[in-house]
mmCIF file of C-alpha atoms and ligand atoms in Angstrom:
data_model
loop_
_atom_site.group_PDB
_atom_site.id
_atom_site.type_symbol
_atom_site.label_atom_id
_atom_site.label_comp_id
_atom_site.label_asym_id
_atom_site.label_seq_id
_atom_site.Cartn_x
_atom_site.Cartn_y
_atom_site.Cartn_z
ATOM 1 C CA UNK X 104 -0.205 0.068 -0.234
ATOM 2 C CA UNK X 105 1.455 3.510 -1.086
ATOM 3 C CA UNK X 106 2.310 5.036 2.165
ATOM 4 C CA UNK X 107 1.297 8.307 1.026
ATOM 5 C CA UNK X 108 -1.896 7.333 1.426
ATOM 6 C CA UNK X 109 -1.600 5.538 4.610
ATOM 7 C CA UNK X 110 0.535 7.720 6.179
ATOM 8 C CA UNK X 111 0.199 11.410 5.025
ATOM 9 C CA UNK X 112 1.658 13.385 7.290
ATOM 10 C CA UNK X 113 4.661 13.306 10.212
ATOM 11 C CA UNK X 114 1.153 12.985 12.664
ATOM 12 C CA UNK X 115 0.301 9.432 11.520
ATOM 13 C CA UNK X 116 4.083 8.913 11.367
ATOM 14 C CA UNK X 117 3.663 9.600 15.208
ATOM 15 C CA UNK X 118 0.994 7.245 15.968
ATOM 16 C CA UNK X 119 2.355 4.257 14.208
ATOM 17 C CA UNK X 120 6.067 4.191 16.295
ATOM 18 C CA UNK X 121 4.105 5.261 19.642
ATOM 19 C CA UNK X 122 2.782 2.213 18.753
ATOM 20 C CA UNK X 123 5.861 -0.063 17.760
ATOM 21 C CA UNK X 124 8.120 1.659 20.778
ATOM 22 C CA UNK X 125 8.158 0.615 24.096
ATOM 23 C CA UNK X 126 6.473 3.572 26.398
ATOM 24 C CA UNK X 127 10.097 4.492 27.880
ATOM 25 C CA UNK X 128 11.835 4.914 24.305
ATOM 26 C CA UNK X 129 8.421 6.776 23.181
ATOM 27 C CA UNK X 130 8.269 9.328 26.066
ATOM 28 C CA UNK X 131 11.981 9.478 26.058
ATOM 29 C CA UNK X 132 11.520 11.125 22.286
ATOM 30 C CA UNK X 133 8.113 13.159 22.416
ATOM 31 C CA UNK X 134 8.271 14.494 25.767
ATOM 32 C CA UNK X 135 9.150 18.227 26.627
ATOM 33 C CA UNK X 136 9.573 19.877 30.302
ATOM 34 C CA UNK X 137 7.821 20.641 33.221
ATOM 35 C CA UNK X 138 3.795 21.658 31.766
ATOM 36 C CA UNK X 139 5.159 20.670 28.423
ATOM 37 C CA UNK X 140 4.730 25.420 27.477
ATOM 38 C CA UNK X 141 7.562 25.336 25.491
ATOM 39 C CA UNK X 142 6.154 23.183 22.836
ATOM 40 C CA UNK X 143 3.050 24.142 23.132
ATOM 41 C CA UNK X 144 4.634 27.842 22.755
ATOM 42 C CA UNK X 145 7.410 26.216 19.573
ATOM 43 C CA UNK X 146 3.802 25.370 17.991
ATOM 44 C CA UNK X 147 1.980 28.275 18.898
ATOM 45 C CA UNK X 148 4.511 30.816 17.316
ATOM 46 C CA UNK X 149 4.581 28.498 13.795
ATOM 47 C CA UNK X 150 1.358 29.090 13.733
ATOM 48 C CA UNK X 151 1.299 32.746 13.698
ATOM 49 C CA UNK X 152 3.305 32.793 10.974
ATOM 50 C CA UNK X 153 0.863 33.451 7.581
ATOM 51 C CA UNK X 154 1.757 33.910 4.181
ATOM 52 C CA UNK X 155 0.087 36.044 1.397
ATOM 53 C CA UNK X 156 -2.064 33.335 -1.305
ATOM 54 C CA UNK X 157 -1.392 34.707 -4.699
ATOM 55 C CA UNK X 158 -3.270 34.349 -8.049
ATOM 56 C CA UNK X 159 -2.440 34.114 -11.685
ATOM 57 C CA UNK X 160 1.104 33.122 -11.122
ATOM 58 C CA UNK X 161 1.155 30.714 -14.211
ATOM 59 C CA UNK X 162 2.731 27.087 -13.868
ATOM 60 C CA UNK X 163 5.290 27.141 -11.072
ATOM 61 C CA UNK X 164 8.000 24.383 -10.886
ATOM 62 C CA UNK X 165 9.587 25.739 -6.659
ATOM 63 C CA UNK X 166 13.490 24.886 -6.157
ATOM 64 C CA UNK X 167 13.948 23.979 -2.883
ATOM 65 C CA UNK X 168 17.737 23.702 -3.069
ATOM 66 C CA UNK X 169 19.843 25.542 -0.901
ATOM 67 C CA UNK X 170 23.793 26.027 0.348
ATOM 68 C CA UNK X 171 25.106 26.741 3.577
ATOM 69 C CA UNK X 172 28.800 26.125 4.738
ATOM 70 C CA UNK X 173 30.117 25.727 1.020
ATOM 71 C CA UNK X 174 27.948 22.385 0.482
ATOM 72 C CA UNK X 175 24.282 22.796 -2.119
ATOM 73 C CA UNK X 176 21.275 20.832 -0.456
ATOM 74 C CA UNK X 177 18.338 19.714 -2.903
ATOM 75 C CA UNK X 178 15.775 20.973 0.328
ATOM 76 C CA UNK X 179 16.577 23.397 3.455
ATOM 77 C CA UNK X 180 16.389 21.120 5.995
ATOM 78 C CA UNK X 181 18.915 18.293 7.864
ATOM 79 C CA UNK X 182 18.250 15.938 11.003
ATOM 80 C CA UNK X 183 19.575 17.653 14.385
ATOM 81 C CA UNK X 184 21.168 15.653 16.600
ATOM 82 C CA UNK X 185 19.023 13.625 19.153
ATOM 83 C CA UNK X 186 20.960 11.552 21.840
ATOM 84 C CA UNK X 187 20.578 7.587 22.412
ATOM 85 C CA UNK X 188 18.952 7.630 19.063
ATOM 86 C CA UNK X 189 19.648 3.553 19.353
ATOM 87 C CA UNK X 190 17.490 3.677 22.277
ATOM 88 C CA UNK X 191 15.335 4.845 19.871
ATOM 89 C CA UNK X 192 15.331 2.261 17.578
ATOM 90 C CA UNK X 193 18.066 -0.283 16.197
ATOM 91 C CA UNK X 194 20.860 0.409 15.233
ATOM 92 C CA UNK X 195 19.389 4.243 14.657
ATOM 93 C CA UNK X 196 22.429 6.078 13.984
ATOM 94 C CA UNK X 197 23.451 3.806 10.808
ATOM 95 C CA UNK X 198 20.693 4.562 9.358
ATOM 96 C CA UNK X 199 19.603 7.833 9.945
ATOM 97 C CA UNK X 200 23.635 8.012 8.311
ATOM 98 C CA UNK X 201 22.689 6.017 5.599
ATOM 99 C CA UNK X 202 19.681 8.104 4.920
ATOM 100 C CA UNK X 203 21.447 11.321 5.036
ATOM 101 C CA UNK X 204 24.019 9.964 2.511
ATOM 102 C CA UNK X 205 21.154 9.167 0.048
ATOM 103 C CA UNK X 206 19.007 12.243 0.402
ATOM 104 C CA UNK X 207 21.693 13.914 0.759
ATOM 105 C CA UNK X 208 20.968 15.792 3.673
ATOM 106 C CA UNK X 209 22.882 17.074 6.693
ATOM 107 C CA UNK X 210 23.136 14.757 9.476
ATOM 108 C CA UNK X 211 24.266 15.465 12.772
ATOM 109 C CA UNK X 212 25.316 12.773 15.501
ATOM 110 C CA UNK X 213 25.289 13.576 19.234
ATOM 111 C CA UNK X 214 27.961 13.455 21.326
ATOM 112 C CA UNK X 215 26.218 10.895 23.436
ATOM 113 C CA UNK X 216 24.666 8.795 20.220
ATOM 114 C CA UNK X 217 25.146 4.968 20.975
ATOM 115 C CA UNK X 218 27.697 4.850 17.834
ATOM 116 C CA UNK X 219 31.086 6.163 17.901
ATOM 117 C CA UNK X 220 32.088 8.829 14.950
ATOM 118 C CA UNK X 221 34.401 6.347 13.623
ATOM 119 C CA UNK X 222 31.106 3.899 13.267
ATOM 120 C CA UNK X 223 29.236 6.650 10.750
ATOM 121 C CA UNK X 224 31.439 9.421 10.224
ATOM 122 C CA UNK X 225 32.380 6.864 6.843
ATOM 123 C CA UNK X 226 28.517 6.458 6.166
ATOM 124 C CA UNK X 227 28.057 10.089 6.023
ATOM 125 C CA UNK X 228 31.373 11.476 4.025
ATOM 126 C CA UNK X 229 30.833 15.169 3.488
ATOM 127 C CA UNK X 230 27.545 15.613 5.386
ATOM 128 C CA UNK X 231 28.311 14.935 8.783
ATOM 129 C CA UNK X 232 28.151 17.348 11.244
ATOM 130 C CA UNK X 233 29.273 16.197 14.381
ATOM 131 C CA UNK X 234 27.353 17.222 17.385
ATOM 132 C CA UNK X 235 29.304 18.446 20.662
ATOM 133 C CA UNK X 236 28.863 18.519 24.483
ATOM 134 C CA UNK X 237 31.455 20.376 26.406
ATOM 135 C CA UNK X 238 33.189 17.848 28.202
ATOM 136 C CA UNK X 239 34.966 18.439 31.396
ATOM 137 C CA UNK X 240 38.949 17.261 30.302
ATOM 138 C CA UNK X 241 40.803 19.433 28.034
ATOM 139 C CA UNK X 242 42.858 16.779 26.600
ATOM 140 C CA UNK X 243 39.847 14.312 26.551
ATOM 141 C CA UNK X 244 38.332 17.818 24.618
ATOM 142 C CA UNK X 245 41.427 17.246 21.823
ATOM 143 C CA UNK X 246 41.148 13.673 21.382
ATOM 144 C CA UNK X 247 37.715 13.501 20.236
ATOM 145 C CA UNK X 248 37.603 16.850 18.210
ATOM 146 C CA UNK X 249 41.016 14.678 16.417
ATOM 147 C CA UNK X 250 38.805 11.277 16.159
ATOM 148 C CA UNK X 251 35.908 13.161 14.794
ATOM 149 C CA UNK X 252 37.746 14.936 12.184
ATOM 150 C CA UNK X 253 39.890 11.945 11.439
ATOM 151 C CA UNK X 254 36.415 9.734 10.369
ATOM 152 C CA UNK X 255 35.465 12.378 7.845
ATOM 153 C CA UNK X 256 33.440 14.875 10.087
ATOM 154 C CA UNK X 257 32.902 18.008 8.648
ATOM 155 C CA UNK X 258 30.925 20.236 10.695
ATOM 156 C CA UNK X 259 31.302 21.020 14.151
ATOM 157 C CA UNK X 260 27.941 21.892 16.573
ATOM 158 C CA UNK X 261 28.519 23.084 19.986
ATOM 159 C CA UNK X 262 25.458 23.117 21.784
ATOM 160 C CA UNK X 263 25.152 25.707 24.529
ATOM 161 C CA UNK X 264 21.066 25.047 25.337
ATOM 162 C CA UNK X 265 22.109 22.442 27.927
ATOM 163 C CA UNK X 266 23.586 24.487 31.424
ATOM 164 C CA UNK X 267 22.082 21.413 33.869
ATOM 165 C CA UNK X 268 19.894 18.734 33.741
ATOM 166 C CA UNK X 269 16.341 19.721 33.199
ATOM 167 C CA UNK X 270 13.284 17.720 35.269
ATOM 168 C CA UNK X 271 11.206 16.627 32.657
ATOM 169 C CA UNK X 272 9.027 15.024 34.335
ATOM 170 C CA UNK X 273 6.638 12.920 32.098
ATOM 171 C CA UNK X 274 9.850 10.638 31.725
ATOM 172 C CA UNK X 275 10.847 10.318 35.079
ATOM 173 C CA UNK X 276 6.840 8.776 35.011
ATOM 174 C CA UNK X 277 8.005 6.563 32.269
ATOM 175 C CA UNK X 278 10.847 5.640 34.393
ATOM 176 C CA UNK X 279 13.268 6.489 31.011
ATOM 177 C CA UNK X 280 16.807 5.781 32.769
ATOM 178 C CA UNK X 281 20.084 5.847 30.542
ATOM 179 C CA UNK X 282 20.652 2.469 30.319
ATOM 180 C CA UNK X 283 16.989 1.297 30.879
ATOM 181 C CA UNK X 284 16.428 -0.680 34.326
ATOM 182 C CA UNK X 285 15.169 -4.042 33.542
ATOM 183 C CA UNK X 286 11.896 -3.383 35.457
ATOM 184 C CA UNK X 287 8.743 -5.704 35.495
ATOM 185 C CA UNK X 288 7.392 -2.204 34.372
ATOM 186 C CA UNK X 289 10.035 -1.779 31.604
ATOM 187 C CA UNK X 290 10.343 -5.657 30.557
ATOM 188 C CA UNK X 291 6.671 -5.765 30.161
ATOM 189 C CA UNK X 292 6.852 -2.384 27.901
ATOM 190 C CA UNK X 293 9.903 -4.018 25.931
ATOM 191 C CA UNK X 294 7.334 -7.854 25.056
ATOM 192 C CA UNK X 295 5.079 -5.345 23.999
ATOM 193 C CA UNK X 296 7.003 -3.532 20.900
ATOM 194 C CA UNK X 297 8.616 -7.293 19.311
ATOM 195 C CA UNK X 298 9.675 -5.970 15.797
ATOM 196 C CA UNK X 299 12.154 -3.352 18.348
ATOM 197 C CA UNK X 300 13.044 -5.958 21.347
ATOM 198 C CA UNK X 301 13.927 -8.063 18.147
ATOM 199 C CA UNK X 302 16.447 -5.567 16.493
ATOM 200 C CA UNK X 303 17.837 -4.948 20.445
ATOM 201 C CA UNK X 304 18.209 -8.432 21.267
ATOM 202 C CA UNK X 305 20.683 -9.050 18.007
ATOM 203 C CA UNK X 306 22.748 -5.969 18.533
ATOM 204 C CA UNK X 307 22.425 -5.893 22.580
ATOM 205 C CA UNK X 308 22.341 -3.192 24.607
ATOM 206 C CA UNK X 309 23.080 0.609 23.499
ATOM 207 C CA UNK X 310 25.727 2.342 25.994
ATOM 208 C CA UNK X 311 26.846 6.127 25.194
ATOM 209 C CA UNK X 312 29.680 4.855 22.704
ATOM 210 C CA UNK X 313 31.697 7.068 22.518
ATOM 211 C CA UNK X 314 32.583 8.895 25.986
ATOM 212 C CA UNK X 315 32.387 5.602 27.041
ATOM 213 C CA UNK X 316 35.801 5.125 24.759
ATOM 214 C CA UNK X 317 36.913 7.258 27.630
ATOM 215 C CA UNK X 318 36.241 5.518 30.742
ATOM 216 C CA UNK X 319 38.182 1.764 29.907
ATOM 217 C CA UNK X 320 38.393 -0.953 32.641
ATOM 218 C CA UNK X 321 34.608 0.466 33.785
ATOM 219 C CA UNK X 322 32.261 -2.157 33.031
ATOM 220 C CA UNK X 323 28.053 -2.744 33.960
ATOM 221 C CA UNK X 324 25.367 -0.189 35.057
ATOM 222 C CA UNK X 325 28.501 2.072 36.006
ATOM 223 C CA UNK X 326 30.185 2.752 32.636
ATOM 224 C CA UNK X 327 26.705 4.482 31.594
ATOM 225 C CA UNK X 328 27.604 7.420 34.364
ATOM 226 C CA UNK X 329 31.554 7.002 34.253
ATOM 227 C CA UNK X 330 30.601 7.608 30.059
ATOM 228 C CA UNK X 331 27.981 10.347 31.176
ATOM 229 C CA UNK X 332 30.448 12.175 33.969
ATOM 230 C CA UNK X 333 33.111 12.467 30.656
ATOM 231 C CA UNK X 334 30.860 15.206 29.583
ATOM 232 C CA UNK X 335 29.562 16.831 32.498
ATOM 233 C CA UNK X 336 30.799 20.243 31.888
ATOM 234 C CA UNK X 337 29.141 23.984 32.527
ATOM 235 C CA UNK X 338 31.349 25.962 30.241
ATOM 236 C CA UNK X 339 31.603 29.570 30.038
ATOM 237 C CA UNK X 340 33.114 31.671 27.257
ATOM 238 C CA UNK X 341 35.821 30.606 27.151
ATOM 239 C CA UNK X 342 35.180 26.828 26.239
ATOM 240 C CA UNK X 343 34.052 28.326 22.805
ATOM 241 C CA UNK X 344 37.245 30.160 22.436
ATOM 242 C CA UNK X 345 39.707 26.723 22.856
ATOM 243 C CA UNK X 346 37.291 24.852 20.957
ATOM 244 C CA UNK X 347 37.649 27.456 17.818
ATOM 245 C CA UNK X 348 40.910 27.773 18.396
ATOM 246 C CA UNK X 349 41.089 23.796 18.133
ATOM 247 C CA UNK X 350 38.857 23.188 16.134
ATOM 248 C CA UNK X 351 40.040 23.979 12.442
ATOM 249 C CA UNK X 352 36.390 23.190 11.046
ATOM 250 C CA UNK X 353 33.464 24.907 10.738
ATOM 251 C CA UNK X 354 31.900 25.861 13.506
ATOM 252 C CA UNK X 355 28.386 26.007 14.724
ATOM 253 C CA UNK X 356 26.741 27.018 17.646
ATOM 254 C CA UNK X 357 24.216 25.925 19.023
ATOM 255 C CA UNK X 358 20.685 26.808 20.922
ATOM 256 C CA UNK X 359 21.394 30.057 20.969
ATOM 257 C CA UNK X 360 18.509 32.562 21.584
ATOM 258 C CA UNK X 361 19.911 36.049 22.174
ATOM 259 C CA UNK X 362 20.700 38.689 19.357
ATOM 260 C CA UNK X 363 24.035 39.844 21.874
ATOM 261 C CA UNK X 364 25.156 36.277 22.426
ATOM 262 C CA UNK X 365 25.014 35.636 18.583
ATOM 263 C CA UNK X 366 26.609 38.276 17.855
ATOM 264 C CA UNK X 367 29.653 37.699 20.215
ATOM 265 C CA UNK X 368 30.095 34.573 19.110
ATOM 266 C CA UNK X 369 30.489 36.086 15.347
ATOM 267 C CA UNK X 370 33.062 38.351 16.741
ATOM 268 C CA UNK X 371 34.409 34.954 18.319
ATOM 269 C CA UNK X 372 35.307 33.355 14.742
ATOM 270 C CA UNK X 373 31.695 31.122 15.020
ATOM 271 C CA UNK X 374 30.843 29.928 11.650
ATOM 272 C CA UNK X 375 27.166 29.839 11.855
ATOM 273 C CA UNK X 376 24.448 30.419 14.698
ATOM 274 C CA UNK X 377 21.744 27.863 15.274
ATOM 275 C CA UNK X 378 18.296 28.772 17.126
ATOM 276 C CA UNK X 379 16.355 26.593 19.622
ATOM 277 C CA UNK X 380 15.532 25.904 22.074
ATOM 278 C CA UNK X 381 15.997 22.297 22.289
ATOM 279 C CA UNK X 382 12.261 21.999 21.670
ATOM 280 C CA UNK X 383 11.525 22.641 25.051
ATOM 281 C CA UNK X 384 13.292 19.837 26.626
ATOM 282 C CA UNK X 385 15.146 22.312 28.952
ATOM 283 C CA UNK X 386 13.177 25.013 29.726
ATOM 284 C CA UNK X 387 9.459 25.876 29.313
ATOM 285 C CA UNK X 388 9.909 29.463 31.035
ATOM 286 C CA UNK X 389 11.769 31.435 27.282
ATOM 287 C CA UNK X 390 10.153 32.665 24.235
ATOM 288 C CA UNK X 391 9.034 30.426 21.449
ATOM 289 C CA UNK X 392 12.561 29.381 20.097
ATOM 290 C CA UNK X 393 10.800 30.888 16.638
ATOM 291 C CA UNK X 394 9.785 34.103 18.361
ATOM 292 C CA UNK X 395 13.981 34.504 19.129
ATOM 293 C CA UNK X 396 14.771 33.762 15.071
ATOM 294 C CA UNK X 397 14.047 36.778 13.407
ATOM 295 C CA UNK X 398 16.267 39.226 16.734
ATOM 296 C CA UNK X 399 18.951 37.173 15.685
ATOM 297 C CA UNK X 400 19.191 36.620 11.287
ATOM 298 C CA UNK X 401 18.655 40.701 11.988
ATOM 299 C CA UNK X 402 21.871 40.915 14.115
ATOM 300 C CA UNK X 403 23.866 38.476 12.817
ATOM 301 C CA UNK X 404 22.612 36.990 9.501
ATOM 302 C CA UNK X 405 24.051 39.645 7.289
ATOM 303 C CA UNK X 406 27.520 37.812 8.452
ATOM 304 C CA UNK X 407 26.587 34.680 9.379
ATOM 305 C CA UNK X 408 24.460 31.421 8.258
ATOM 306 C CA UNK X 409 21.447 31.376 10.999
ATOM 307 C CA UNK X 410 19.487 28.061 11.943
ATOM 308 C CA UNK X 411 16.624 27.502 13.441
ATOM 309 C CA UNK X 412 14.958 23.810 14.724
ATOM 310 C CA UNK X 413 12.302 23.339 17.634
ATOM 311 C CA UNK X 414 8.912 21.951 16.562
ATOM 312 C CA UNK X 415 8.850 21.832 13.132
ATOM 313 C CA UNK X 416 6.396 19.403 11.548
ATOM 314 C CA UNK X 417 6.129 19.861 8.305
ATOM 315 C CA UNK X 418 6.894 21.604 4.825
ATOM 316 C CA UNK X 419 4.751 24.568 5.486
ATOM 317 C CA UNK X 420 6.929 25.070 8.667
ATOM 318 C CA UNK X 421 9.690 24.864 7.326
ATOM 319 C CA UNK X 422 9.080 27.798 5.113
ATOM 320 C CA UNK X 423 7.915 29.690 7.840
ATOM 321 C CA UNK X 424 11.339 29.726 9.830
ATOM 322 C CA UNK X 425 13.392 30.162 6.017
ATOM 323 C CA UNK X 426 11.006 33.861 5.759
ATOM 324 C CA UNK X 427 11.989 34.897 8.968
ATOM 325 C CA UNK X 428 15.765 34.329 8.095
ATOM 326 C CA UNK X 429 16.913 31.148 9.133
ATOM 327 C CA UNK X 430 18.966 30.041 5.650
ATOM 328 C CA UNK X 431 18.806 25.865 6.527
ATOM 329 C CA UNK X 432 16.209 24.066 9.529
ATOM 330 C CA UNK X 433 16.794 20.515 10.837
ATOM 331 C CA UNK X 434 14.013 19.045 12.838
ATOM 332 C CA UNK X 435 14.659 15.997 15.577
ATOM 333 C CA UNK X 436 11.958 13.871 16.589
ATOM 334 C CA UNK X 437 9.960 14.007 13.300
ATOM 335 C CA UNK X 438 13.335 11.919 11.959
ATOM 336 C CA UNK X 439 13.201 8.803 14.567
ATOM 337 C CA UNK X 440 9.000 8.679 14.283
ATOM 338 C CA UNK X 441 9.617 7.896 10.590
ATOM 339 C CA UNK X 442 12.493 4.949 11.359
ATOM 340 C CA UNK X 443 10.039 3.736 14.146
ATOM 341 C CA UNK X 444 6.967 3.680 11.974
ATOM 342 C CA UNK X 445 8.529 2.242 9.254
ATOM 343 C CA UNK X 446 12.548 1.726 9.454
ATOM 344 C CA UNK X 447 14.502 3.158 6.065
ATOM 345 C CA UNK X 448 11.824 3.517 4.610
ATOM 346 C CA UNK X 449 10.217 5.447 6.945
ATOM 347 C CA UNK X 450 12.909 8.085 6.372
ATOM 348 C CA UNK X 451 12.180 8.658 2.928
ATOM 349 C CA UNK X 452 8.502 8.135 3.279
ATOM 350 C CA UNK X 453 8.894 11.413 5.297
ATOM 351 C CA UNK X 454 11.859 13.467 2.738
ATOM 352 C CA UNK X 455 8.991 13.311 0.735
ATOM 353 C CA UNK X 456 6.122 14.278 2.390
ATOM 354 C CA UNK X 457 7.961 17.146 3.510
ATOM 355 C CA UNK X 458 9.802 18.299 0.459
ATOM 356 C CA UNK X 459 5.607 17.678 -1.215
ATOM 357 C CA UNK X 460 4.486 19.890 1.002
ATOM 358 C CA UNK X 461 7.192 22.730 0.504
ATOM 359 C CA UNK X 462 6.271 22.448 -2.887
ATOM 360 C CA UNK X 463 2.714 22.608 -2.297
ATOM 361 C CA UNK X 464 2.645 25.141 0.274
ATOM 362 C CA UNK X 465 5.198 27.389 -2.536
ATOM 363 C CA UNK X 466 2.796 27.400 -4.737
ATOM 364 C CA UNK X 467 -0.389 28.627 -3.474
ATOM 365 C CA UNK X 468 2.310 31.342 -1.953
ATOM 366 C CA UNK X 469 3.918 32.007 -5.129
ATOM 367 C CA UNK X 470 7.073 31.341 -4.185
ATOM 368 C CA UNK X 471 8.868 30.103 -7.285
ATOM 369 C CA UNK X 472 12.285 29.990 -4.870
ATOM 370 C CA UNK X 473 13.164 29.990 -1.085
ATOM 371 C CA UNK X 474 14.931 33.179 -1.463
ATOM 372 C CA UNK X 475 10.666 34.658 -2.806
ATOM 373 C CA UNK X 476 9.175 33.816 0.916
ATOM 374 C CA UNK X 477 10.813 36.705 3.147
ATOM 375 C CA UNK X 478 8.179 38.894 0.862
ATOM 376 C CA UNK X 479 5.455 37.005 1.056
ATOM 377 C CA UNK X 480 4.881 36.960 4.505
ATOM 378 C CA UNK X 481 1.763 38.264 6.297
ATOM 379 C CA UNK X 482 2.680 41.165 8.032
HETATM 380 C C1 FMN F 19 15.642 12.297 22.788
HETATM 381 C C2 FMN F 19 15.853 13.685 22.217
HETATM 382 C C3 FMN F 19 17.627 13.644 22.118
HETATM 383 C C4 FMN F 19 17.905 14.808 22.226
HETATM 384 N N1 FMN F 19 19.686 14.755 22.499
HETATM 385 C C5 FMN F 19 20.166 16.208 21.580
HETATM 386 C C6 FMN F 19 21.833 16.091 21.262
HETATM 387 O O1 FMN F 19 22.146 14.690 22.513
HETATM 388 N N2 FMN F 19 22.312 17.087 21.719
HETATM 389 C C7 FMN F 19 21.496 17.971 20.604
HETATM 390 O O2 FMN F 19 22.346 19.113 20.851
HETATM 391 N N3 FMN F 19 20.732 17.984 21.337
HETATM 392 C C8 FMN F 19 19.458 17.337 21.371
HETATM 393 N N4 FMN F 19 18.466 17.226 21.183
HETATM 394 C C9 FMN F 19 17.634 18.211 20.413
HETATM 395 C C10 FMN F 19 17.626 18.416 19.074
HETATM 396 O O3 FMN F 19 19.119 18.178 18.808
HETATM 397 C C11 FMN F 19 16.597 19.823 18.469
HETATM 398 O O4 FMN F 19 17.136 20.513 18.666
HETATM 399 C C12 FMN F 19 15.341 18.793 18.978
HETATM 400 O O5 FMN F 19 15.034 17.886 18.652
HETATM 401 C C13 FMN F 19 14.327 20.072 17.250
HETATM 402 O O6 FMN F 19 12.900 20.126 17.354
HETATM 403 P P1 FMN F 19 12.202 18.878 17.027
HETATM 404 O O7 FMN F 19 12.279 17.869 17.587
HETATM 405 O O8 FMN F 19 10.426 19.449 17.459
HETATM 406 O O9 FMN F 19 12.267 19.074 15.652
HETATM 407 C C14 FMN F 19 17.430 16.363 21.237
HETATM 408 C C15 FMN F 19 16.235 16.325 20.808
HETATM 409 C C16 FMN F 19 15.092 14.690 21.685
HETATM 410 C C17 FMN F 19 13.918 14.785 21.287
#
């Protein structure tokens, strides 16, 4: 059956993913923090961006391609980094890296992924954007950067919007823990998800593979805690200075919302600014991420690319962020709902949904290229 008939929208993929994933894994992927106002605010801010429909434009063949950081991509969106993706779905990191190479999208892999940079770097080729969480030990940091570079990752994205742990009450209620602790409740939810369980049985329970390679000798449940400690740094501005001098490739800072912070980072020599509020997972008392985007773009957009993620659910949402000043956008949860719903085929299907939805909406707006979008905003 044609997936575009049975599952025409991301919401359909999410619903199927929910049935196929153990409850704790779905909750880890889907939840925000606190009362989840951050998620709701991101959604409301996107819905508030409207365009002027166009008439009598003749036939349009919208061009979705976009260049950023020296690469031209067929579409202006990529895959945001997701920690422990290998718990969400077996072998998620490899499947996502392969999809990125196939679809020519940037693939972000988290420091706390279940794969190392060496595992997936050669698969993703020049589309690899490695995500860096600050690490405590400068020597470990330098070794990590050298390994990331040596395995071919082109861009380093440093995430700065996690100054400490958030509470994520929904995850607590679902008994989310890393690694999963096999309580009767967790076992029951695994038993109810045979495709997930079979894949995990073949591969073994995922670990934070990259940080864990710096805690040799520690095994068992403690291994996870020790690996986690490698990245429990509380960085300040000097950390970015150090990173800038040590990473010779392109450096992107993710999780920026204040225009003055963006300007200071650009002065420090970073190559791009990524506006995000971590999809409302860290703090629900700040602005909607989208509300920060035009201000940051106005402040630094002339000198470096500005990116956006948080809450994008379809092609129209992508157009909204591009119209407000993003040069490129990223989706996080969406790709993993698609993967859990239909495996690698689900990722390709989501890509088709997003591009078809962009084309359909650009035609209504009368935008032949992405550059036409700001001029079609309803002010
Ligand atoms: C399950 C999960 C894990 C995440 N882990 C990381 C991470 O390890 N590093 C990081 O920079 N961002 C992480 N993020 C944030 C995403 O990179 C991205 O900012 C966010 O998911 C985008 O919003 P969206 O999911 O609504 O598209 C995570 C998000 C989710 C949902």
